[in-house]
Amino acid sequence: MTFPWLKGHGTENDFVLLPDHDGTVHGTLDPAFVAGLCDRRRGIGADGVMRVIRTAALGEPSDATWFMDYSNADGSVSEMCGNGVRVFALHLLQEGLVPEGEPIVIGTRGGDKTVTPHEDMFSVDMGLPEVRGYSKVSANGRTWEAQDVRTGNPHAVAFVDSLSDAGYLVDQPDFDHSVYPEGVNIEFVQRVDAEHIKLRVHERGSGETRSCGTGACAAVVAHALDRRTSDPLHCRVDVPGGTVWVDWGPSMPLTLTGPAEIVARGEMDWLS
């Protein structure tokens, strides 16, 4: 069966998009199929797959017209992707599936997200974070205390003196499975100043990625809590793939702002 695909990224966190508006092209995404598409040697290569489907066709509880049916690179289902939802919004705009010049509401398993275009940037209302307790994470023979922050996905945020302290992050860092029974994204964060941080992330189901939008949000929340400030932050977050900005203050929703690009498209027969 031939089907259309697109390739896009947000700060080099990259995705395969599968248009399937009425849900008849792919049905429920098979994890092995997703993993094959994401494989960088035997597939297109990506950190995840987003099926572009109408919410009514998927049957998810959402008031949005379009739903981001997102899977990690290993085929596991994820609640939300802050970089991916910007790419998803760009695709909807480029294909004329949503009106220009208006905020775009997109359904996700982490709740409906409103994306506002600003020329070549997109701002996402990420909602309120959920802050929990602390646990431990370990990598490269070292162990750190990590703040538990939920921003659509679960995150364990650890502060390091240098991003190199985490090592190569080829393997999943150790974490407390009793705190994160379904896995966790682990952020290693280096402070630059009050409104500037750097991070690396190991995403559950995908490995180390060049960027993580929900992780950037979680890192800024942990940064603010660690500084014990109640002042709203407009924080620059440098990731290996570029820069995003996060706005947040106590009792305020998180706003994630960053670029999005569609870089390739085509049609294919999946033969694997």
Coordinates of C-alpha atoms in Angstrom, one line a residue:
M1 CA 0.0 0.0 0.0
T2 CA 1.4 3.4 -1.0
F3 CA 0.9 6.2 1.6
P4 CA 2.1 9.8 1.9
W5 CA 4.7 10.9 4.5
L6 CA 6.4 14.1 5.5
K7 CA 9.6 14.8 7.6
G8 CA 9.9 17.7 9.9
H9 CA 11.8 18.9 13.0
G10 CA 11.7 21.4 15.8
T11 CA 15.2 22.3 16.9
E12 CA 16.4 19.0 15.3
N13 CA 13.9 16.9 17.3
D14 CA 12.7 15.1 14.2
F15 CA 9.5 13.4 13.2
V16 CA 7.7 11.5 10.4
L17 CA 4.2 12.8 9.8
L18 CA 1.6 10.4 8.4
P19 CA -1.5 12.1 7.0
D20 CA -4.4 9.8 7.8
H21 CA -7.3 12.2 8.1
D22 CA -10.2 9.7 8.4
G23 CA -8.2 6.9 10.0
T24 CA -8.5 4.5 7.0
V25 CA -4.9 4.6 5.8
H26 CA -3.0 3.1 8.8
G27 CA -5.5 2.2 11.4
T28 CA -3.9 1.8 14.8
L29 CA -0.2 2.3 14.3
D30 CA 1.7 -0.9 14.7
P31 CA 4.7 -0.4 17.0
A32 CA 7.0 -2.4 14.7
F33 CA 6.0 -0.3 11.8
V34 CA 6.7 2.9 13.8
A35 CA 10.0 1.6 14.9
G36 CA 11.0 0.7 11.4
L37 CA 10.1 4.1 10.0
C38 CA 12.1 5.8 12.8
D39 CA 15.2 3.6 12.3
R40 CA 18.0 5.7 10.9
R41 CA 19.5 2.9 8.9
R42 CA 16.5 0.9 7.6
G43 CA 13.8 3.5 7.6
I44 CA 13.3 7.3 7.1
G45 CA 14.8 8.0 10.5
A46 CA 13.1 10.1 13.3
D47 CA 12.6 10.5 17.0
G48 CA 8.9 9.8 16.6
V49 CA 5.9 9.4 14.4
M50 CA 2.9 11.7 14.3
R51 CA -0.3 10.5 12.6
V52 CA -2.3 13.5 11.4
I53 CA -5.9 12.4 12.0
R54 CA -9.2 14.1 12.7
T55 CA -10.2 13.7 16.4
A56 CA -13.6 12.4 15.4
A57 CA -12.0 9.6 13.5
L58 CA -9.8 8.6 16.4
G59 CA -12.4 8.8 19.1
E60 CA -10.2 10.6 21.6
P61 CA -11.8 13.0 24.2
S62 CA -11.0 16.3 22.7
D63 CA -12.7 19.4 21.4
A64 CA -10.0 19.9 18.7
T65 CA -10.6 19.1 15.1
W66 CA -7.1 17.6 14.6
F67 CA -5.3 15.1 16.8
M68 CA -1.6 14.5 17.1
D69 CA -1.5 10.7 17.4
Y70 CA 2.1 10.5 18.6
S71 CA 4.4 7.5 19.1
N72 CA 8.0 7.3 20.3
A73 CA 10.8 5.9 18.1
D74 CA 10.4 2.4 19.6
G75 CA 6.7 2.4 18.8
S76 CA 5.4 3.1 22.3
V77 CA 2.7 5.7 22.7
S78 CA 3.5 9.1 24.2
E79 CA 1.2 11.6 25.8
M80 CA 2.7 14.8 24.3
C81 CA 5.5 16.3 22.4
G82 CA 6.3 20.0 22.6
N83 CA 8.5 20.2 19.6
G84 CA 6.3 17.8 17.6
V85 CA 3.1 19.9 18.2
R86 CA 4.8 22.9 16.6
V87 CA 5.7 20.8 13.5
F88 CA 2.2 19.4 13.5
A89 CA 0.7 22.9 13.5
L90 CA 3.0 24.0 10.7
H91 CA 1.9 21.1 8.6
L92 CA -1.8 22.0 9.1
L93 CA -1.1 25.5 8.0
Q94 CA 0.9 24.6 4.9
E95 CA -1.8 22.2 3.8
G96 CA -4.6 24.7 4.3
L97 CA -6.3 22.5 7.0
V98 CA -6.6 25.3 9.4
P99 CA -7.2 29.1 8.9
E100 CA -4.2 31.3 8.7
G101 CA -3.6 34.0 11.3
E102 CA -5.6 32.2 14.1
P103 CA -4.5 30.1 17.1
I104 CA -4.6 26.4 16.3
V105 CA -6.0 23.9 18.8
I106 CA -4.5 20.4 18.6
G107 CA -5.7 17.4 20.5
T108 CA -3.0 15.3 22.3
R109 CA -3.1 12.6 24.9
G110 CA -1.8 15.3 27.3
G111 CA -4.8 17.5 26.6
D112 CA -5.7 20.0 24.0
K113 CA -2.8 22.4 23.1
T114 CA -3.2 25.9 21.6
V115 CA -0.4 26.8 19.1
T116 CA 0.0 30.4 18.0
P117 CA 2.1 31.1 14.9
H118 CA 4.5 34.1 14.9
E119 CA 6.1 34.4 11.5
D120 CA 8.7 31.6 11.6
M121 CA 8.1 30.7 15.3
F122 CA 5.3 29.0 17.1
S123 CA 4.2 29.4 20.8
V124 CA 2.4 26.6 22.5
D125 CA 0.3 26.9 25.6
M126 CA 1.6 23.9 27.5
G127 CA -0.8 24.2 30.5
L128 CA 0.1 24.0 34.2
P129 CA 2.9 21.8 35.3
E130 CA 2.5 19.2 38.0
V131 CA 5.4 19.3 40.5
R132 CA 6.0 16.2 42.6
G133 CA 8.9 15.1 44.7
Y134 CA 12.5 14.1 44.2
S135 CA 14.2 10.8 43.2
K136 CA 17.6 9.8 42.0
V137 CA 19.0 9.4 38.5
S138 CA 22.4 7.9 37.5
A139 CA 24.5 8.1 34.4
N140 CA 28.2 7.9 33.6
G141 CA 28.9 6.4 37.0
R142 CA 27.4 9.4 38.9
T143 CA 24.1 10.0 40.7
W144 CA 22.1 13.1 41.1
E145 CA 18.9 14.2 42.8
A146 CA 16.2 14.8 40.3
Q147 CA 13.0 16.9 40.5
D148 CA 9.8 15.2 39.3
V149 CA 7.9 17.5 36.9
R150 CA 5.0 16.5 34.7
T151 CA 4.4 18.6 31.6
G152 CA 2.3 16.3 29.6
N153 CA 5.1 13.7 29.9
P154 CA 6.9 12.6 33.1
H155 CA 10.3 14.2 33.6
A156 CA 13.2 13.8 36.1
V157 CA 15.3 17.0 36.0
A158 CA 18.8 16.8 37.4
F159 CA 21.2 19.8 37.7
V160 CA 24.8 19.2 36.6
D161 CA 28.0 21.4 36.6
S162 CA 28.6 20.6 33.0
L163 CA 26.4 18.8 30.4
S164 CA 29.3 16.5 29.7
D165 CA 28.9 15.0 33.3
A166 CA 26.1 12.8 31.9
G167 CA 28.4 11.0 29.5
Y168 CA 27.3 9.8 26.1
L169 CA 23.7 8.8 27.1
V170 CA 23.7 5.9 24.7
D171 CA 22.0 3.8 27.3
Q172 CA 19.0 4.7 29.4
P173 CA 20.1 6.4 32.7
D174 CA 19.1 4.6 35.8
F175 CA 16.0 5.9 37.6
D176 CA 13.5 4.9 40.2
H177 CA 10.9 2.7 38.5
S178 CA 8.6 2.9 41.5
V179 CA 8.3 6.7 40.8
Y180 CA 8.1 6.3 37.0
P181 CA 6.6 2.9 36.3
E182 CA 5.9 3.8 32.6
G183 CA 9.4 5.3 32.1
V184 CA 10.6 8.9 32.2
N185 CA 12.4 11.5 30.2
I186 CA 15.6 12.5 32.0
E187 CA 17.0 16.0 31.7
F188 CA 20.5 17.0 32.6
V189 CA 20.5 20.8 33.1
Q190 CA 23.4 23.3 33.3
R191 CA 22.6 26.7 34.7
V192 CA 24.0 29.7 32.8
D193 CA 22.2 32.5 34.6
A194 CA 18.8 33.4 36.1
E195 CA 17.0 33.2 32.7
H196 CA 19.3 31.0 30.7
I197 CA 19.9 27.2 31.0
K198 CA 21.3 24.4 28.8
L199 CA 20.1 20.8 28.7
R200 CA 20.5 17.4 27.3
V201 CA 17.8 14.8 27.5
H202 CA 17.3 11.1 27.2
E203 CA 13.7 10.5 26.1
R204 CA 12.0 7.2 27.0
G205 CA 11.5 5.2 23.9
S206 CA 13.8 7.3 21.7
G207 CA 17.2 7.7 23.5
E208 CA 19.1 10.9 23.6
T209 CA 17.4 13.5 21.3
R210 CA 18.6 16.8 20.0
S211 CA 15.8 18.6 21.8
C212 CA 12.7 18.0 24.0
G213 CA 10.0 20.6 24.3
T214 CA 8.2 19.2 27.3
G215 CA 11.6 18.6 28.8
A216 CA 12.6 22.3 28.3
C217 CA 9.4 23.3 30.1
A218 CA 10.1 20.8 33.0
A219 CA 13.7 22.1 33.3
V220 CA 12.6 25.7 33.6
V221 CA 10.0 24.8 36.3
A222 CA 12.8 23.0 38.2
H223 CA 15.2 25.9 37.7
A224 CA 12.6 28.3 39.0
L225 CA 11.8 26.1 42.0
D226 CA 15.5 25.6 42.8
R227 CA 16.1 29.4 42.7
R228 CA 13.1 29.9 45.0
T229 CA 11.7 32.7 43.0
S230 CA 8.1 33.7 42.5
D231 CA 9.0 36.1 39.6
P232 CA 7.8 35.1 36.1
L233 CA 10.6 33.8 34.0
H234 CA 11.3 34.3 30.3
C235 CA 14.0 31.6 30.0
R236 CA 16.3 30.8 27.2
V237 CA 16.9 27.0 26.9
D238 CA 19.8 25.9 24.7
V239 CA 19.5 22.3 23.5
P240 CA 21.9 20.5 21.1
G241 CA 19.6 21.2 18.2
G242 CA 19.1 24.9 18.8
T243 CA 17.2 27.2 21.2
V244 CA 13.7 27.4 22.6
W245 CA 12.1 29.9 25.0
V246 CA 9.9 29.0 28.0
D247 CA 7.7 31.5 29.9
W248 CA 6.5 30.5 33.3
G249 CA 5.6 31.8 36.8
P250 CA 3.7 30.3 39.7
S251 CA 0.0 29.7 38.9
M252 CA 0.8 30.5 35.3
P253 CA 0.6 28.1 32.3
L254 CA 3.8 27.2 30.6
T255 CA 4.4 28.7 27.2
L256 CA 7.0 27.1 24.9
T257 CA 8.2 29.1 21.8
G258 CA 10.4 27.7 19.1
P259 CA 10.8 27.1 15.4
A260 CA 9.4 24.3 13.2
E261 CA 10.3 23.1 9.7
I262 CA 9.0 20.6 7.2
V263 CA 12.1 19.4 5.2
A264 CA 10.9 16.5 3.0
R265 CA 7.8 14.7 1.7
G266 CA 7.0 11.8 -0.5
E267 CA 5.0 8.6 -1.0
M268 CA 6.2 5.2 -0.2
D269 CA 5.5 1.5 0.0
W270 CA 6.6 0.0 3.3
L271 CA 8.3 -3.2 2.4
S272 CA 9.9 -4.3 5.6

